[in-house]
CSV table of C-alpha atoms in Angstrom, one decimal:
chain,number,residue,atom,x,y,z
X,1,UNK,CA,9.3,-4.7,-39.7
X,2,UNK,CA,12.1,-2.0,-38.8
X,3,UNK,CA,10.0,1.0,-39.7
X,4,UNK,CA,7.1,0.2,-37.4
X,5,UNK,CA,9.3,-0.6,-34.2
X,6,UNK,CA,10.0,2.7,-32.9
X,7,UNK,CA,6.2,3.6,-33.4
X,8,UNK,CA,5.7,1.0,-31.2
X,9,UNK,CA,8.2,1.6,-28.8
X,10,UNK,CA,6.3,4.9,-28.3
X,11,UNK,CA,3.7,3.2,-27.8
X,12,UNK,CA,4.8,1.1,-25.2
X,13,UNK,CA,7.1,4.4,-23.7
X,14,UNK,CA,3.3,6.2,-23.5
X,15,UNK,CA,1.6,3.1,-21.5
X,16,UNK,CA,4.1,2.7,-19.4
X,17,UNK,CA,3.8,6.5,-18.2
X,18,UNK,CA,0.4,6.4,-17.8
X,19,UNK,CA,0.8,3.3,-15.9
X,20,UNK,CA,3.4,4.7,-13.2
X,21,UNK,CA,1.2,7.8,-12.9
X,22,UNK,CA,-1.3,5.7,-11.5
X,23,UNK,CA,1.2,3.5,-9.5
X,24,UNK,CA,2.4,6.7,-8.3
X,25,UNK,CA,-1.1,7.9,-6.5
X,26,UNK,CA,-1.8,4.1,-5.8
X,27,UNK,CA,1.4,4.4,-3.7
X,28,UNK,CA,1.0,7.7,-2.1
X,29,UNK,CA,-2.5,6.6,-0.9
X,30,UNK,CA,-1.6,3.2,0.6
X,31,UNK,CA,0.9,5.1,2.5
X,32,UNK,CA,-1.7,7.3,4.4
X,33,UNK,CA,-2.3,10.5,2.0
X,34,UNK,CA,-5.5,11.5,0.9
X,35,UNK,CA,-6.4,11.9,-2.6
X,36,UNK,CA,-7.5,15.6,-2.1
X,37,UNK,CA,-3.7,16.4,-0.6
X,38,UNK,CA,-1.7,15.0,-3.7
X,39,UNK,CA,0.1,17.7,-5.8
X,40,UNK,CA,-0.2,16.4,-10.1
X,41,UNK,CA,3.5,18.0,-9.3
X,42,UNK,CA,4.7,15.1,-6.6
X,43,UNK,CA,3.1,12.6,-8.8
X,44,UNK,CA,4.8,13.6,-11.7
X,45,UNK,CA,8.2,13.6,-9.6
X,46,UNK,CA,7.1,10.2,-8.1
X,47,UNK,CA,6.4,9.0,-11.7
X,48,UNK,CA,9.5,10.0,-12.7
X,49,UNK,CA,8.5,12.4,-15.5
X,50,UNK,CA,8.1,16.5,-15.8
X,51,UNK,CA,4.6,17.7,-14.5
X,52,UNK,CA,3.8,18.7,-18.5
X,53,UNK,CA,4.7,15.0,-18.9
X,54,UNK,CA,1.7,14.3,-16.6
X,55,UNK,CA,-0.7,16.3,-19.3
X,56,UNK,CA,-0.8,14.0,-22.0
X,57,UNK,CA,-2.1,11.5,-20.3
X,58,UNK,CA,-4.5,12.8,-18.2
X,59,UNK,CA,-6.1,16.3,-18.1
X,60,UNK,CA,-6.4,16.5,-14.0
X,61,UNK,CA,-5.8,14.7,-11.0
X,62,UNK,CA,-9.4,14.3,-11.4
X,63,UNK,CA,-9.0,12.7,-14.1
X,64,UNK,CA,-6.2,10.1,-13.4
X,65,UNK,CA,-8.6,9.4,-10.2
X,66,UNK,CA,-11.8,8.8,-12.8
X,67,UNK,CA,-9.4,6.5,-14.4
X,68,UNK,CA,-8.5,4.8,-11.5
X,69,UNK,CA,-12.1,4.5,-10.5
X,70,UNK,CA,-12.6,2.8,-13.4
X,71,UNK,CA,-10.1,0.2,-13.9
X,72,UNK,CA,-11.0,-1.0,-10.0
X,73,UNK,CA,-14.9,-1.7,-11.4
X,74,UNK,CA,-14.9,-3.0,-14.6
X,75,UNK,CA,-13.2,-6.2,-13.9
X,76,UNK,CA,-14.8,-7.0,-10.9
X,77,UNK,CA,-18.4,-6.6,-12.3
X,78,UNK,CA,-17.6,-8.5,-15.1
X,79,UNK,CA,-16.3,-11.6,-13.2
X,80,UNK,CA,-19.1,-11.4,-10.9
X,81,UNK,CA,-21.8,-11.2,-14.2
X,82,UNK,CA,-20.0,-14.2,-15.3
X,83,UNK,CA,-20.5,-16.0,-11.7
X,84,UNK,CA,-24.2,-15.2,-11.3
X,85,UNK,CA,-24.3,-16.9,-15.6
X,86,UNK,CA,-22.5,-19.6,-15.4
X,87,UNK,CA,-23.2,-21.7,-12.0
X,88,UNK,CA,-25.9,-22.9,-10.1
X,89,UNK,CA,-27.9,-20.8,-8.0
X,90,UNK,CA,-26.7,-22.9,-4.6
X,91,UNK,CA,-22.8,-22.5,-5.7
X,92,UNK,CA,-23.7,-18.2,-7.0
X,93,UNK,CA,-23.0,-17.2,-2.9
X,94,UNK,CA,-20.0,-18.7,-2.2
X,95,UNK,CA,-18.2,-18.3,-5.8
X,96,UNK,CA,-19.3,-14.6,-5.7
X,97,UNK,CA,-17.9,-14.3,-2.2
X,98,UNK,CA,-14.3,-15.8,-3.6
X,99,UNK,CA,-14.1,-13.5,-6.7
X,100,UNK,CA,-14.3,-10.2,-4.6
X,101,UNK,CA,-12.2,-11.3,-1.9
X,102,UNK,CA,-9.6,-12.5,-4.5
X,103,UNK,CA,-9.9,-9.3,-6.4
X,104,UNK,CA,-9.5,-7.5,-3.6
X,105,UNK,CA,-6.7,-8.9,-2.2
X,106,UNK,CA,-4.6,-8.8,-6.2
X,107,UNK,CA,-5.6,-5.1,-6.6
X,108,UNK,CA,-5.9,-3.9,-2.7
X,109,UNK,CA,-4.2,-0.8,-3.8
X,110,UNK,CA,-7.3,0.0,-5.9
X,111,UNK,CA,-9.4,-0.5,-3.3
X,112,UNK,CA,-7.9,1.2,-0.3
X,113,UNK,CA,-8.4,4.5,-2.9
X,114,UNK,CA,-12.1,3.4,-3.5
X,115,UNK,CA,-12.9,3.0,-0.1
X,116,UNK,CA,-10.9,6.5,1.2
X,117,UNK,CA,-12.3,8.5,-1.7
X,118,UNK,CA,-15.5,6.6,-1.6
X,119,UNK,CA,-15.7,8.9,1.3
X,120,UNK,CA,-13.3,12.2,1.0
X,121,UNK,CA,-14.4,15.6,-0.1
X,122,UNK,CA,-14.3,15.8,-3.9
X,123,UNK,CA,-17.5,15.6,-5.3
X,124,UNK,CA,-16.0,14.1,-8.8
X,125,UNK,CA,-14.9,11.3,-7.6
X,126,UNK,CA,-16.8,10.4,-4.9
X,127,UNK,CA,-19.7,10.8,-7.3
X,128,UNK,CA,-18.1,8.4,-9.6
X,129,UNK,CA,-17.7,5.9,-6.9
X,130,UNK,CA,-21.6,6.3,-6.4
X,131,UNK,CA,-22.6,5.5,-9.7
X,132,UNK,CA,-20.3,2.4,-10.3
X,133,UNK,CA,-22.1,1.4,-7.2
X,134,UNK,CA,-25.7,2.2,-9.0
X,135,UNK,CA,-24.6,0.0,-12.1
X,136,UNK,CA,-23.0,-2.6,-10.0
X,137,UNK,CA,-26.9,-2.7,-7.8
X,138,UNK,CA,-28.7,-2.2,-11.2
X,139,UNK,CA,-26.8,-5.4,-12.8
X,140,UNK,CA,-27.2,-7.3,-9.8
X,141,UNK,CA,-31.1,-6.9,-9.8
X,142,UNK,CA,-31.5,-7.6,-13.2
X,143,UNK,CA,-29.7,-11.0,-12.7
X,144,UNK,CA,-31.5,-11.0,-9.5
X,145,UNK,CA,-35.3,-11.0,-11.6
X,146,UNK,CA,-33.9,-14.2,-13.6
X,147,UNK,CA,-34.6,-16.5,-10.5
X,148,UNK,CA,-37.8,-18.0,-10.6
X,149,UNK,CA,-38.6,-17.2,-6.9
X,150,UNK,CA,-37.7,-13.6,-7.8
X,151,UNK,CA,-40.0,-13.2,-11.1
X,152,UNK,CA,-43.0,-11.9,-9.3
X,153,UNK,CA,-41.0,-8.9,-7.2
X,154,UNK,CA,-41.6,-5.2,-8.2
X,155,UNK,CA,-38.4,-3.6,-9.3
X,156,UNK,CA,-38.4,-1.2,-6.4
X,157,UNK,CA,-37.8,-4.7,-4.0
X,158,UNK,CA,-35.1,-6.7,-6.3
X,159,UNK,CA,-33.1,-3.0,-6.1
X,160,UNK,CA,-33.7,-3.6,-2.1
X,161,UNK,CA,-32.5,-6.7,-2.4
X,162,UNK,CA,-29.8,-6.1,-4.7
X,163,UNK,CA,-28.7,-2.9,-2.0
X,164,UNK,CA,-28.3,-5.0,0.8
X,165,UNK,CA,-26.5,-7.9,-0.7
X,166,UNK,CA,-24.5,-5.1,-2.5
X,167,UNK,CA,-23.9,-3.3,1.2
X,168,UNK,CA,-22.8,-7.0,2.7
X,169,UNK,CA,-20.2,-7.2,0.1
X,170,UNK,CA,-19.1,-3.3,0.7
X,171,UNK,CA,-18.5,-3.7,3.9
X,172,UNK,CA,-16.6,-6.8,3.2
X,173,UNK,CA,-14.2,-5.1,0.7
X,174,UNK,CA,-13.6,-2.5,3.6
X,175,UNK,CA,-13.3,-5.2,5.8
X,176,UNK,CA,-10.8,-6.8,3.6
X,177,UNK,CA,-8.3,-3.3,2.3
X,178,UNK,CA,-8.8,-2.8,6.9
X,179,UNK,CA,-7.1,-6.2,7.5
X,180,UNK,CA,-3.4,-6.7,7.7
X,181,UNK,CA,-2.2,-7.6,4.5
X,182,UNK,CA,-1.1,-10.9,3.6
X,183,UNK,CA,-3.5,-12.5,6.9
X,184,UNK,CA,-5.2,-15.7,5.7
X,185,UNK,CA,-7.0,-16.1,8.8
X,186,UNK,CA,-8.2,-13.2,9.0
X,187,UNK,CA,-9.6,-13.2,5.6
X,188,UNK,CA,-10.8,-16.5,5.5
X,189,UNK,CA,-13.1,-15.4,8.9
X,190,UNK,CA,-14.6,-12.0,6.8
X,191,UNK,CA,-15.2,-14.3,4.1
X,192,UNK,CA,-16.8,-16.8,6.3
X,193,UNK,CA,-19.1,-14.0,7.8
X,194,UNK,CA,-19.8,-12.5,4.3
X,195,UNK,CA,-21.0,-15.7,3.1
X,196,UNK,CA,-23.5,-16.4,6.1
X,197,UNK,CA,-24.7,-13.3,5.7
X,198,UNK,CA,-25.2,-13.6,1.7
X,199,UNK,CA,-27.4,-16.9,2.7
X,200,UNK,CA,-29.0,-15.5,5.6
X,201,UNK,CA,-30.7,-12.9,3.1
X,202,UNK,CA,-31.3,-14.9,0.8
X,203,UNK,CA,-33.1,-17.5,2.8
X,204,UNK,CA,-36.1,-14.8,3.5
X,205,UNK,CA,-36.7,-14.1,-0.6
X,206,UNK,CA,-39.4,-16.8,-0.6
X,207,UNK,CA,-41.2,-15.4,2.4
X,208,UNK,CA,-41.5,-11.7,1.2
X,209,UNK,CA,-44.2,-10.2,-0.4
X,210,UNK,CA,-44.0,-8.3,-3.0
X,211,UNK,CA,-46.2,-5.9,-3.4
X,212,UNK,CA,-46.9,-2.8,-6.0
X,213,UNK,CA,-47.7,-0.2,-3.9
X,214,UNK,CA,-51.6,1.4,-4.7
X,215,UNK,CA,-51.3,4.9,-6.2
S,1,UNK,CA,-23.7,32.8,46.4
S,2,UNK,CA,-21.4,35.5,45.4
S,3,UNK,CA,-18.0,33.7,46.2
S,4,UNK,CA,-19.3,31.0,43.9
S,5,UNK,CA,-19.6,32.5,41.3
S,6,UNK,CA,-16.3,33.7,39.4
S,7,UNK,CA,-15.3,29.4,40.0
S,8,UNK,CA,-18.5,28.8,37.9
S,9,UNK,CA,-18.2,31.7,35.1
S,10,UNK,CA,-14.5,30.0,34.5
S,11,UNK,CA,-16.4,26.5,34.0
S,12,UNK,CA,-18.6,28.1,31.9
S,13,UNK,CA,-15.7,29.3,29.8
S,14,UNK,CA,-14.0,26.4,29.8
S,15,UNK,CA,-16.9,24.5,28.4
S,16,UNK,CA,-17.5,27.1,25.8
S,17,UNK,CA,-14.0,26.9,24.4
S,18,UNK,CA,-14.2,22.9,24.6
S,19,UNK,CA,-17.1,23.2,22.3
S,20,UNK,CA,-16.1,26.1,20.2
S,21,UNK,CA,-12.8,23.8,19.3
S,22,UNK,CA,-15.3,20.6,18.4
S,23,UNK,CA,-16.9,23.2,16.6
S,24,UNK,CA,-14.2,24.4,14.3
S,25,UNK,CA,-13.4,21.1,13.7
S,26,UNK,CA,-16.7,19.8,12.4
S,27,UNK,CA,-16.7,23.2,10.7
S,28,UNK,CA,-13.8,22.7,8.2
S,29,UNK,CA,-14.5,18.9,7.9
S,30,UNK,CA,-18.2,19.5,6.6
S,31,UNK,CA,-16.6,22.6,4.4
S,32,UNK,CA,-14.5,19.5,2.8
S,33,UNK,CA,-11.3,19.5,4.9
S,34,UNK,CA,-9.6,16.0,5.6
S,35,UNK,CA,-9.1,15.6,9.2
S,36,UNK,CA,-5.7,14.9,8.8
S,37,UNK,CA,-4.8,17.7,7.2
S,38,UNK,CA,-6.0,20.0,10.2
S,39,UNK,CA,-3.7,21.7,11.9
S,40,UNK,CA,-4.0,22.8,15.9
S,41,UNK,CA,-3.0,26.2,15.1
S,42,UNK,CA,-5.8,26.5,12.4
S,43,UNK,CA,-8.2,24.9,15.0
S,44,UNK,CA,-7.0,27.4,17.9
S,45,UNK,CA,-7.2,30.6,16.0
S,46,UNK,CA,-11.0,29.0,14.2
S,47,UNK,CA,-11.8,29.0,17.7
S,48,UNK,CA,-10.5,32.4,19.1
S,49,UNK,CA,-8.0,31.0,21.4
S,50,UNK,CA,-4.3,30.7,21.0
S,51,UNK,CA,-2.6,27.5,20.1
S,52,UNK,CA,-1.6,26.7,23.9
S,53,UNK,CA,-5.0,27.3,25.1
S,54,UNK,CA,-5.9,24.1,22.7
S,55,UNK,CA,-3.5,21.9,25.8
S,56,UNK,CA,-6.0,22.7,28.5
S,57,UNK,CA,-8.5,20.8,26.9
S,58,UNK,CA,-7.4,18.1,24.4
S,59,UNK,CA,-3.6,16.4,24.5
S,60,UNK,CA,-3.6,16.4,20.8
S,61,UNK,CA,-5.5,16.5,17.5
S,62,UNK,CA,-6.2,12.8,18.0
S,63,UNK,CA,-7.5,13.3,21.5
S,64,UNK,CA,-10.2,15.5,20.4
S,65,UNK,CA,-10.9,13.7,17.6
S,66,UNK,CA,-12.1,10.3,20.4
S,67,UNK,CA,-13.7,13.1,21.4
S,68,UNK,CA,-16.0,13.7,18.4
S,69,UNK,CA,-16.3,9.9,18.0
S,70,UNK,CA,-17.4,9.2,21.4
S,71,UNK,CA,-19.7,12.3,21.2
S,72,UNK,CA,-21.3,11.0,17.7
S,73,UNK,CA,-22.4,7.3,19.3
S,74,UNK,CA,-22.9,7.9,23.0
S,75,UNK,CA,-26.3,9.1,22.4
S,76,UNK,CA,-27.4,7.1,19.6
S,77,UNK,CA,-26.0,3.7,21.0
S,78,UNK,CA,-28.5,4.6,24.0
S,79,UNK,CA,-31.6,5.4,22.5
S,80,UNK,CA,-31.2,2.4,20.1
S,81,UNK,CA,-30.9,0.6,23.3
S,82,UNK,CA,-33.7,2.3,24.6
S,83,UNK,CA,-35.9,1.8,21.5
S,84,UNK,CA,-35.7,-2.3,21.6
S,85,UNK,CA,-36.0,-2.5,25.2
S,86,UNK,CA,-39.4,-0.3,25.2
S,87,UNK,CA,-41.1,-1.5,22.1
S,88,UNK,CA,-43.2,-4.6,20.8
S,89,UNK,CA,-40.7,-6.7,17.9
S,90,UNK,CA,-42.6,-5.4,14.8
S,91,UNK,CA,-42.2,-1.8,16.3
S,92,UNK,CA,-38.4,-1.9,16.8
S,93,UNK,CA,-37.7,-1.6,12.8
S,94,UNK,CA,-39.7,1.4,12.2
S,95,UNK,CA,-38.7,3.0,15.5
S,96,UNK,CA,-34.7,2.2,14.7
S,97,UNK,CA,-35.0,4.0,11.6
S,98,UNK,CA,-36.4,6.8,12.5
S,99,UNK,CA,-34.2,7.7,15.7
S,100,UNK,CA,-31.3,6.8,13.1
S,101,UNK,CA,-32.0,9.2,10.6
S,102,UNK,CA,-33.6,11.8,13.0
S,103,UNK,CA,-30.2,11.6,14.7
S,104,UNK,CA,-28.0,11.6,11.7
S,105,UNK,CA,-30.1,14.6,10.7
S,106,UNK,CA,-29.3,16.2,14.1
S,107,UNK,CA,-25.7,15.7,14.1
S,108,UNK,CA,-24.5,15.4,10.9
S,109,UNK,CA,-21.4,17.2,11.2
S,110,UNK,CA,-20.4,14.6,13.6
S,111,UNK,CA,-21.1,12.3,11.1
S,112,UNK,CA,-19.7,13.5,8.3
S,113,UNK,CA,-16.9,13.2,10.3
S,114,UNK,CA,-17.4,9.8,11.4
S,115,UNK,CA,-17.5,8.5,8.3
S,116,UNK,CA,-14.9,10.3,6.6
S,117,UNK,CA,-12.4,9.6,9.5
S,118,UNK,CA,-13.8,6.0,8.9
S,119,UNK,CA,-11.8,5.7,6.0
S,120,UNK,CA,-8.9,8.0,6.0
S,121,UNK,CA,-5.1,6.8,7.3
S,122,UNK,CA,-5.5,8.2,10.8
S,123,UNK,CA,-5.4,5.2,12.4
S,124,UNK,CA,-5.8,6.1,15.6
S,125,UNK,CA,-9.3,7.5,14.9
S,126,UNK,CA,-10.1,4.2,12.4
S,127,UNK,CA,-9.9,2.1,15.6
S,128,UNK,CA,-11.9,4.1,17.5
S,129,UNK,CA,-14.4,3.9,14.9
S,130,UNK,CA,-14.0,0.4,14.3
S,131,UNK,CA,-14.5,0.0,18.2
S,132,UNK,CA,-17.4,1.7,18.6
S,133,UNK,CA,-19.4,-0.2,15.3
S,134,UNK,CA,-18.0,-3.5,16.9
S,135,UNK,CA,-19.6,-1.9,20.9
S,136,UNK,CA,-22.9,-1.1,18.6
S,137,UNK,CA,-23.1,-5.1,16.7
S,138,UNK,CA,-22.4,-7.1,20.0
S,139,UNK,CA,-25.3,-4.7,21.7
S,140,UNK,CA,-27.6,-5.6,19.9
S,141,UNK,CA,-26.5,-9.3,19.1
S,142,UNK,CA,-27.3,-9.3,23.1
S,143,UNK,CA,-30.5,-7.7,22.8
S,144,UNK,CA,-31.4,-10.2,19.7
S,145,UNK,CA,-30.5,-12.7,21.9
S,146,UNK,CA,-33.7,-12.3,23.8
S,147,UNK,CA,-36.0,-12.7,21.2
S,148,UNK,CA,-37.7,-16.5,21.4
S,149,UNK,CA,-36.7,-17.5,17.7
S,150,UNK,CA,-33.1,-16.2,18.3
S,151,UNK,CA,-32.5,-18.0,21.4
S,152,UNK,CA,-31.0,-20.9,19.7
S,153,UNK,CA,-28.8,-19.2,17.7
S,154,UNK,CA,-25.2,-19.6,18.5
S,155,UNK,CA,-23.5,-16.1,19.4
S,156,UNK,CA,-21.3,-16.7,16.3
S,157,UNK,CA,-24.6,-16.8,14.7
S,158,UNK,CA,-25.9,-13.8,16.5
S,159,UNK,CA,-23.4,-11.9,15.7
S,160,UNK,CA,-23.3,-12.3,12.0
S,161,UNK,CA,-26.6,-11.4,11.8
S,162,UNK,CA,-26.2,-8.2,14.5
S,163,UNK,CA,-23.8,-7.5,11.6
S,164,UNK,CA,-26.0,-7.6,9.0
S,165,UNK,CA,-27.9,-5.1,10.5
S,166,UNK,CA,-25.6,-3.0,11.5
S,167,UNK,CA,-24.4,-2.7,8.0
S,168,UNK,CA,-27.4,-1.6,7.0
S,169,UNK,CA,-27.9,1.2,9.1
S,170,UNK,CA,-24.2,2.0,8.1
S,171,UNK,CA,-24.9,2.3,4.4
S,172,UNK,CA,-28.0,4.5,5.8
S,173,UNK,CA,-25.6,6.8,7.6
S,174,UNK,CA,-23.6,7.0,4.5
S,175,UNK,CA,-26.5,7.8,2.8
S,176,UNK,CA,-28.0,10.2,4.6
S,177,UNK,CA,-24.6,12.1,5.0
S,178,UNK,CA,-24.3,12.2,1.1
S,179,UNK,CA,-27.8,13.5,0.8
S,180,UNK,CA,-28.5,17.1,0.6
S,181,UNK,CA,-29.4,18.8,3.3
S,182,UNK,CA,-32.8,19.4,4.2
S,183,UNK,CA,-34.0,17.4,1.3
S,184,UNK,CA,-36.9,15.5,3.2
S,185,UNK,CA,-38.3,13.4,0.2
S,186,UNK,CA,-34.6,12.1,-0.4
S,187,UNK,CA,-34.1,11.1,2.9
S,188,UNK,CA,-37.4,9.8,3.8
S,189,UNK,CA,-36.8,7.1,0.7
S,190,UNK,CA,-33.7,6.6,2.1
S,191,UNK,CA,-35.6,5.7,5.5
S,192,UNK,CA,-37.8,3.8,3.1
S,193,UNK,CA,-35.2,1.1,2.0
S,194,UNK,CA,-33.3,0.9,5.0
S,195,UNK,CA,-36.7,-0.4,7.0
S,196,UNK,CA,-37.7,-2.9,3.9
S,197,UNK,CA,-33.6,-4.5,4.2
S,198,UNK,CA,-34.0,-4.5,8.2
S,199,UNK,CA,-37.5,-6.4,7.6
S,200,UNK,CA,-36.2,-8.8,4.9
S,201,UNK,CA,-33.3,-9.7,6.8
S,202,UNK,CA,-35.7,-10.5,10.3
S,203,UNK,CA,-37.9,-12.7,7.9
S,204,UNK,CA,-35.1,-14.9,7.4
S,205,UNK,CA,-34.4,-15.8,11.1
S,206,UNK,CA,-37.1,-18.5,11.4
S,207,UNK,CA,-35.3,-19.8,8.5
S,208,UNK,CA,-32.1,-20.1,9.6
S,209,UNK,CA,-30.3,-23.4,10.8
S,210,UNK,CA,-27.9,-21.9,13.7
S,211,UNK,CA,-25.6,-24.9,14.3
S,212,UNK,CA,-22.5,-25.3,16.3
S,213,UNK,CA,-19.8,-26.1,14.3
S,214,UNK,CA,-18.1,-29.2,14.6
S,215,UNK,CA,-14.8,-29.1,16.1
């Protein structure tokens, strides 16, 4: 075993790094900076490594944010799949409602950046924002065409569908990284809200008609 | 008329500067600038005047910042108003839309800055925003109000669905802003979707059970 330890220890040494490089920019941005403002040189410092530290790990601050992007949308999307599989239409709503707001709340830092670079100037990562948003719609209606009272809608209406339940629950997530942290009440009353509104839309689906449009 | 006159030229001037510092701002925020990271003295000089000139018309960088948020909803708050006063129900949709997008066309450097001010740590300017979205929702949860099937609803009830709406037309904003300019076919599908959501979500109301909650 001894001549594999301090391989791993390098390891370990590496993701650890990477990990307070992100913490670093997590930090800086909770505190009121924008993304677009952050030197790689203060998040080195802040990191506690040398700014050519910062290099091995990720090419650009653009990068690191991709990353961060990233790591703030693939567990969510896959929780909620798993939701929308594994329970009952009537329980979907309410279960999906408690896995964002929970998600939020244990990784608030990764939202707060989501929702201020969702919106800031650079085009890389706001881009990136965009299309998780895409994929997380996209999945959404494909789930969506499962339910029997969906099966006859066009395409072009489950990704209307699957847009404004998707807008309900971003404006719930900004609702959420906007309220005071650590506020039950407050939480429980946007989840309340989000809910209602959830069933509200999907109480018209029967009543829609679906049509192709004639070409 | 001639002692008049110098009194009015200096009004005139005063005005002029007034807009020419809105300008500048809206200027470097659509060129990708965070608000925050304006300073006055950047603003002044963008706007031909020196940094004490700035005083005679805004206290701070905050103060004209209200400014530009109260500027970017005045108008549209009352023609929305305007629009679902004047029109039969099954017009108000279409017409919402299309003063929404035709006004977010108009003025999108003010909102460009609305939303990205939205979202950054300024949070003076946050709750301003915040205010004016929450001003819009209860508006229009009043004007809902009027309609015969809403006229059971409970104002909690009202007010969720106001919501609804209002996030919509949000995520519209948003969309629109992100859009290219001058690309008609991009935003006219954006128009598109936003009037399909606004007409799902209506179709539900007959639907809905408003109950007071039990207390």
């Amino acid at each position: 075993m001894g001549p594999v330890r301090p391989a791993r220890t390098q390891a370990e040494r590496r993701r650890h790094t990477r990990q307070a490089l992100l913490d670093a920019v997590l930090l800086q941005l909770e505190a009121g900076e924008s993304f677009d403002a952050l030197s790689l040189r203060s998040v080195a410092r802040a990191a506690g490594v040398v700014p050519t530290a910062f290099y091995r790990h990720f090419e650009s601050m653009d990068a690191l944010g991709l990353a961060l992007v990233e790591e703030s949308f693939r567990t969510l999307r896959a929780m909620l799949r798993d939701a929308r599989e594994g329970l009952p239409p009537e329980q979907v709503i309410h279960r999906s409602v408690e896995i964002l707001m929970e998600h939020v709340r244990q990784h608030r830092a990764h939202f707060i950046f989501v929702v201020r670079v969702g919106y800031t100037g650079n085009v890389v990562l706001r881009h990136a924002i965009r299309g998780e948003i895409r994929l997380f719609t996209s999945e959404l209606a494909t789930d969506l065409a499962r339910f029997p009272v969906l099966r006859e809608w066009t395409t072009d209406d489950l990704q209307m569908l699957a847009g404004l339940l998707v807008n309900t629950m971003i404006a719930t997530v900004g609702a959420t990284v906007d309220a005071p942290v650590a506020a039950p009440a407050a939480e429980a009353e946007i989840a309340r809200v989000a809910a209602k509104q959830l069933r509200l839309t999907m109480l018209a689906v029967p009543h829609w008609r679906s049509e192709r449009s004639p070409r």
